[in-house]
Coordinates of C-alpha atoms in Angstrom, one line a residue:
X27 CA 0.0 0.0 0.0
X28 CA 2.8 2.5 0.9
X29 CA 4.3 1.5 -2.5
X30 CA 1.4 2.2 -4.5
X31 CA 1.0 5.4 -2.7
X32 CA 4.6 6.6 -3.2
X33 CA 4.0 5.4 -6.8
X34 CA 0.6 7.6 -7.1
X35 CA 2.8 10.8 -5.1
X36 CA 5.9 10.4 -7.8
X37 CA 3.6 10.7 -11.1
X38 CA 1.7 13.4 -9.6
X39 CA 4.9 15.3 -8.4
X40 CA 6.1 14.5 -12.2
X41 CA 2.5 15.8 -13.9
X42 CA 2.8 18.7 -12.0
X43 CA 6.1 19.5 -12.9
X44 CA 5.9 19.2 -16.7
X45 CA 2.6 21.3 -16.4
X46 CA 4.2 23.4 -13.8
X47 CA 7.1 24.3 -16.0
X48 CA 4.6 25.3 -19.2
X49 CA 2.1 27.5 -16.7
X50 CA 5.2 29.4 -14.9
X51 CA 6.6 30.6 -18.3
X52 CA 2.5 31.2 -19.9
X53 CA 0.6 31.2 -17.0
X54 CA -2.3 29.9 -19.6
X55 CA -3.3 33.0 -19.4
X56 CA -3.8 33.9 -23.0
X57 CA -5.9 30.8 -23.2
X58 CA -9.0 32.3 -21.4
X59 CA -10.7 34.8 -23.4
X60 CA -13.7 35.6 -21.7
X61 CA -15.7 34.3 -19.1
X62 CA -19.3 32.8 -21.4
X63 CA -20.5 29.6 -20.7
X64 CA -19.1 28.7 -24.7
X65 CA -15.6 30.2 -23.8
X66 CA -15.3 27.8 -21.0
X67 CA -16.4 24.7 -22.7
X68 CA -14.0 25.3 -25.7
X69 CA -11.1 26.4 -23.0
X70 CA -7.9 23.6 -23.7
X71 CA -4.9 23.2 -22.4
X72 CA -2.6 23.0 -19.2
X73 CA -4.3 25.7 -17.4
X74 CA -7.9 23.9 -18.4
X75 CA -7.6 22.0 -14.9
X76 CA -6.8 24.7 -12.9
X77 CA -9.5 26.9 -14.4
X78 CA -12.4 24.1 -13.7
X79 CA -11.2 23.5 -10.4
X80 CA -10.7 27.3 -9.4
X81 CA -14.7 27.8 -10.8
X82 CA -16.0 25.2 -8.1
X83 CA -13.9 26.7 -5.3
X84 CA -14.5 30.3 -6.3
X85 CA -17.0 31.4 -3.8
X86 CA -15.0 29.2 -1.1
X87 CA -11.7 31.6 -2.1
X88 CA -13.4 34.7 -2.5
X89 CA -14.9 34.4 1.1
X90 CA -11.5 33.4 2.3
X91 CA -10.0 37.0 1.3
X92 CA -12.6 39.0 2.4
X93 CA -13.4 42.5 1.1
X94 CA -10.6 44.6 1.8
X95 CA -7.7 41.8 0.6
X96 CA -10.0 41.5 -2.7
X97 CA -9.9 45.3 -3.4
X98 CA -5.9 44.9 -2.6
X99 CA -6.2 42.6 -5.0
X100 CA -7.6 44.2 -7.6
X101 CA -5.6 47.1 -7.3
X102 CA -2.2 45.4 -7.0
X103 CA -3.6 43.6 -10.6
X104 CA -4.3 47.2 -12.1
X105 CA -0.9 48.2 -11.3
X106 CA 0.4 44.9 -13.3
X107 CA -1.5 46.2 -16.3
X108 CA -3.5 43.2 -16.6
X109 CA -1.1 40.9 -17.9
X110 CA -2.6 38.9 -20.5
X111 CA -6.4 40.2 -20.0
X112 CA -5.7 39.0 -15.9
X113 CA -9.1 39.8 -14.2
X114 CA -9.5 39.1 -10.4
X115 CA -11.6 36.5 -10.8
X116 CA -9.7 34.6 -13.4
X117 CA -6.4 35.5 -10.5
X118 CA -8.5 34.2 -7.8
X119 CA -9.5 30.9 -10.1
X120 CA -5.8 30.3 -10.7
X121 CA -5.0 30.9 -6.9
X122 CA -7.6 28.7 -5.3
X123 CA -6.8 25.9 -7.4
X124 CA -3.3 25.9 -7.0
X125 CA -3.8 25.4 -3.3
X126 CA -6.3 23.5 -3.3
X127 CA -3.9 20.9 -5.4
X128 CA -1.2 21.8 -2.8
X129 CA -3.1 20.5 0.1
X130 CA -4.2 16.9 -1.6
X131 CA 0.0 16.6 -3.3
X132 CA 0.7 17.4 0.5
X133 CA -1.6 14.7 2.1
X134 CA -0.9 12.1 -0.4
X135 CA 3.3 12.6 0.1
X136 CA 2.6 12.3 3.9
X137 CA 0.8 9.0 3.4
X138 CA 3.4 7.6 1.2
X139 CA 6.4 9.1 2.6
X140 CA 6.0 9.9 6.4
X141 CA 8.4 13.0 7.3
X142 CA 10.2 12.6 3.7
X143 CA 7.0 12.8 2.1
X144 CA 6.0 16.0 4.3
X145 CA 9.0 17.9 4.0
X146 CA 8.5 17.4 -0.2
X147 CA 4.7 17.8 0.6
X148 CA 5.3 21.1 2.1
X149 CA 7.5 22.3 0.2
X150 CA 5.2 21.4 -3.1
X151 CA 2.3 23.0 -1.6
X152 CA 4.5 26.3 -0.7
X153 CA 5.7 26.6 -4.5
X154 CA 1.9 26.0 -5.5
X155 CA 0.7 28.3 -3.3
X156 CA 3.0 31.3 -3.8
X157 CA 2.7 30.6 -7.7
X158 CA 0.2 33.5 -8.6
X159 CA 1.6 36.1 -6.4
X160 CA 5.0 35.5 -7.2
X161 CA 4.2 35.9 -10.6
X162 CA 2.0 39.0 -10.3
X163 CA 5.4 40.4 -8.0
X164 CA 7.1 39.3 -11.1
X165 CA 4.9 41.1 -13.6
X166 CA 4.3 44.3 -11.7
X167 CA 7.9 44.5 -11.5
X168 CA 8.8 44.5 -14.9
X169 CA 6.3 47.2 -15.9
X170 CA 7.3 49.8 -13.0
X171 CA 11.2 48.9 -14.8
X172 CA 9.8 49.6 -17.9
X173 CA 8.0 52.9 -17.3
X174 CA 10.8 54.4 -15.1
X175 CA 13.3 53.4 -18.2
X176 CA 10.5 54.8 -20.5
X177 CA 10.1 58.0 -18.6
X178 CA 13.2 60.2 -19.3
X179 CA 12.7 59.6 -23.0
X180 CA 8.7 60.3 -23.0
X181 CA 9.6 63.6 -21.2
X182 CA 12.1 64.5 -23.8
X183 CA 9.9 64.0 -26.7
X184 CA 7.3 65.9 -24.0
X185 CA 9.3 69.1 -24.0
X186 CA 10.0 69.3 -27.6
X187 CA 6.7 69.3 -28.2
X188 CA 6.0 71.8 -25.6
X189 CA 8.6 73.9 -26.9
X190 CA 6.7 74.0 -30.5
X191 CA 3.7 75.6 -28.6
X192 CA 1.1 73.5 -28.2
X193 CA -0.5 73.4 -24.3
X194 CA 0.5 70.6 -21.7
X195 CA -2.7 68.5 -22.2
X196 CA -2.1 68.7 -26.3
X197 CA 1.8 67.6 -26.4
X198 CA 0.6 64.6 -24.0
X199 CA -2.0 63.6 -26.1
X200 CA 0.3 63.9 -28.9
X201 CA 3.3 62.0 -27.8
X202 CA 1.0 59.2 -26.6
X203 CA -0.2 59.3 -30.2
X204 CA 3.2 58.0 -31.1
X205 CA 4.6 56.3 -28.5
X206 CA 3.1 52.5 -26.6
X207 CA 4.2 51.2 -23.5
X208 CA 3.1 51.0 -19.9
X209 CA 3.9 54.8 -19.7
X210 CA 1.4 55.6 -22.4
X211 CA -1.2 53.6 -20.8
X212 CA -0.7 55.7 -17.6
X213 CA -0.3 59.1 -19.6
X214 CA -3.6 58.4 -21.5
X215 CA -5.3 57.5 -18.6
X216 CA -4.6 60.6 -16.5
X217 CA -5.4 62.7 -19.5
X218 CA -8.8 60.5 -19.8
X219 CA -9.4 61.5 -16.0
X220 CA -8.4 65.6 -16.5
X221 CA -11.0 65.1 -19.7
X222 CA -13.8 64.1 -17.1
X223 CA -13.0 67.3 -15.2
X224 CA -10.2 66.1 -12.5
X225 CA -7.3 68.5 -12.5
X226 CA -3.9 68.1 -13.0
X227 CA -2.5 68.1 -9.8
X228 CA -5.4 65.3 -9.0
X229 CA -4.8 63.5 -12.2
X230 CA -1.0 63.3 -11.6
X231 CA -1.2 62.1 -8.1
X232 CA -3.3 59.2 -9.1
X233 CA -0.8 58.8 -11.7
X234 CA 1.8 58.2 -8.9
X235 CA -0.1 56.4 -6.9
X236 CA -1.1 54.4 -9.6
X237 CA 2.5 53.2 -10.8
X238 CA 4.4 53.1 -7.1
X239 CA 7.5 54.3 -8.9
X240 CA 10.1 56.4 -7.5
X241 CA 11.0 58.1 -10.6
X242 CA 7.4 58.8 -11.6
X243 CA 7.1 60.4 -7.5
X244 CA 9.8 62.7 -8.6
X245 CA 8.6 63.7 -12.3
X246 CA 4.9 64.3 -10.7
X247 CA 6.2 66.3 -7.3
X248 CA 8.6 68.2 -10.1
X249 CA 6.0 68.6 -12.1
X250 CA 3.5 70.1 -9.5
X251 CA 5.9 72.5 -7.7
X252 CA 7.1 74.4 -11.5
X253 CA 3.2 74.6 -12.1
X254 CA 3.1 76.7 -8.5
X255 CA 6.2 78.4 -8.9
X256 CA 5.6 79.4 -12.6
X257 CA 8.5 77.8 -13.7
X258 CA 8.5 77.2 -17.9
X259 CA 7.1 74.4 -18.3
X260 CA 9.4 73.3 -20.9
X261 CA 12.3 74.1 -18.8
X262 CA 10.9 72.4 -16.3
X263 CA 10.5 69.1 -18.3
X264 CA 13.7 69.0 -19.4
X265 CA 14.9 69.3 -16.0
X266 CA 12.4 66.7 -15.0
X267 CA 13.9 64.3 -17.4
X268 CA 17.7 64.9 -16.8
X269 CA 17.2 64.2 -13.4
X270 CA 15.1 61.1 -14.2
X271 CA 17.7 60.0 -16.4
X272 CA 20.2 60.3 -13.5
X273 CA 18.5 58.4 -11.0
X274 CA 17.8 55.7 -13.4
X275 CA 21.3 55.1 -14.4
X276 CA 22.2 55.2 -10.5
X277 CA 19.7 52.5 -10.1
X278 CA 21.0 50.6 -13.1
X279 CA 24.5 51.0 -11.3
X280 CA 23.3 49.6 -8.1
X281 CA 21.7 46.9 -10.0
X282 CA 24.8 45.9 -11.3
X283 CA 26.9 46.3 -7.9
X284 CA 24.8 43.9 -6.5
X285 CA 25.4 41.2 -9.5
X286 CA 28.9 40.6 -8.1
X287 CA 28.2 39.0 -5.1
X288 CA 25.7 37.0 -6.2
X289 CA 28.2 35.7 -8.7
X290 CA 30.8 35.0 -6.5
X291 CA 28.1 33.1 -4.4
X292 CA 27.0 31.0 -7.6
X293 CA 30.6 30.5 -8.5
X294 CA 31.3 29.2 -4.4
X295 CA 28.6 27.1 -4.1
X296 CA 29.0 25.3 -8.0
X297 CA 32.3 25.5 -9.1
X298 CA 34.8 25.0 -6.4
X299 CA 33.2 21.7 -4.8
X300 CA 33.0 20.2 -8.1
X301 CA 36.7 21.5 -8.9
X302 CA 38.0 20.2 -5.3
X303 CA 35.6 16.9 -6.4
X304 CA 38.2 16.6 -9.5
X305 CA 41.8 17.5 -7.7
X306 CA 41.1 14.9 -4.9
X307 CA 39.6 12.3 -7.3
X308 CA 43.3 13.0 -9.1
X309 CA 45.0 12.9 -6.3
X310 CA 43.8 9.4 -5.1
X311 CA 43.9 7.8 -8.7
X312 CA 47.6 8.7 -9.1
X313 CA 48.8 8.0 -5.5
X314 CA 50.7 4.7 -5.7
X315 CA 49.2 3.8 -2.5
X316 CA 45.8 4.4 -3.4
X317 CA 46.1 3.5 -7.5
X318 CA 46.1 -0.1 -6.9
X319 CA 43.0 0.0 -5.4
X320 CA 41.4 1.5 -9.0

């Protein structure tokens, strides 16, 4: 019995990591399209398990976060800009299901395995369970990179523009004409809210509160303190963006600085045992007190 069990643990430890490997690089994501009745039926693929299993425990997971994680939730998904269409409920599908298959991989590794099988067990359910929000960390990381290396570029093109005469709002809306990007997205959705009668100084705080970027905190407080000191604005963007340039490239730098230990950590921990594993395996074979024993 404990062999068949062990037996039933390995091929599910083994289907999960073949699927496993396939959802962490897709998340199967760009497999749901919508959330009609016909859409589900015709939904295949390796997520397809996840996403019938997440619908049954839905209410069960949305009951377990409660209102105030949810709208966390939701807002921590707006600031990932949706990746691949990512709604909360298709998130809270995913999420459920994940730990839901945790917790039965964990029982079924205790059964077959006593503590072996619960140390795996837990750690299988731990990767399972911090799959979604490590990926939406992942995710929201990448597009706060990408609009603070997008930024001093965007306010470049922004001054120019100013500088040719045309209004704040109008160079905005035209450099968004031309340019795409996370940054854009932003851009055109503060200009959306000053068009529905916010002002700036409103429109550009949600901006930064919106993206949780350091760079864009700087470009909207630099932004709002030339507009109440009278500064030029085109002046003032150029500024804006050598300043943003600067930081970025010290960020970049620190990036970088931190690369080196973490090399020389690889490097320890790979490298030298296997090198030592070679020079003493050497050593023995051409000993002529151990070399008769090969």
């Amino acid at each position: 019995m404990d062999g068949l069990l062990m037996s039933l643990g390995a091929t599910a430890v083994f289907a999960l990591g073949v699927s496993g490997f396939h959802l962490v690089r897709t998340t199967g994501l760009e497999e749901v399209s919508d959330f009609q009745p016909a859409a589900r039926e015709s939904r295949k693929g390796s997520g397809a398990l996840l996403d019938v299993l997440g619908q049954r425990l839905l209410g069960s997971t949305m009951r377990l976060y409660g209102p105030v994680r949810l709208r966390q939730l939701e807002e921590r998904i707006r600031r990932a800009g949706r990746p691949q269409g990512l709604t909360l409920t298709i998130y809270l599908q995913r999420h459920g299901a994940s730990c839901f298959l945790g917790l039965v991989l964990f029982a079924l590794l205790v059964m077959a395995g006593g503590v072996l099988g619960a140390v795996l067990g837990l750690l299988v359910a731990g990767v399972l369970a911090s799959w979604m929000p490590m990926w939406l960390r992942t995710e929201t990381g990448r597009r706060v990179a990408r609009i603070e290396s997008d930024l001093p570029d965007f306010l470049d093109v922004l001054g120019v523009t100013v500088q040719a005469g045309l209004g704040f709002r109008q160079a905005v809306e035209r450099v968004c004409e031309v340019s795409d990007g996370p940054l854009t997205e932003e851009m055109t959705n503060a200009l959306r809210e000053m068009a529905l009668g916010a002002s700036r100084r409103r429109a550009f705080v949600g901006l930064r509160d919106r993206t949780k970027s350091e760079t864009v905190a700087a470009f909207v407080a630099a932004l709002l303190q030339a507009e109440e000191l009278g500064v030029p604005l085109a002046d003032a963007l150029e500024d804006i963006a050598r300043d943003a340039r600067r930081e970025h490239a010290e960020r970049t730098r620190q990036k970088m600085a931190k690369i080196g230990p973490k090399s020389s950590l690889v490097i320890t921990m790979t490298i030298v045992p296997g090198a030592l594993i070679l020079i003493t395996s050497s050593f023995i074979i051409g000993n002529e007190v151990f070399g008769d024993l090969f």
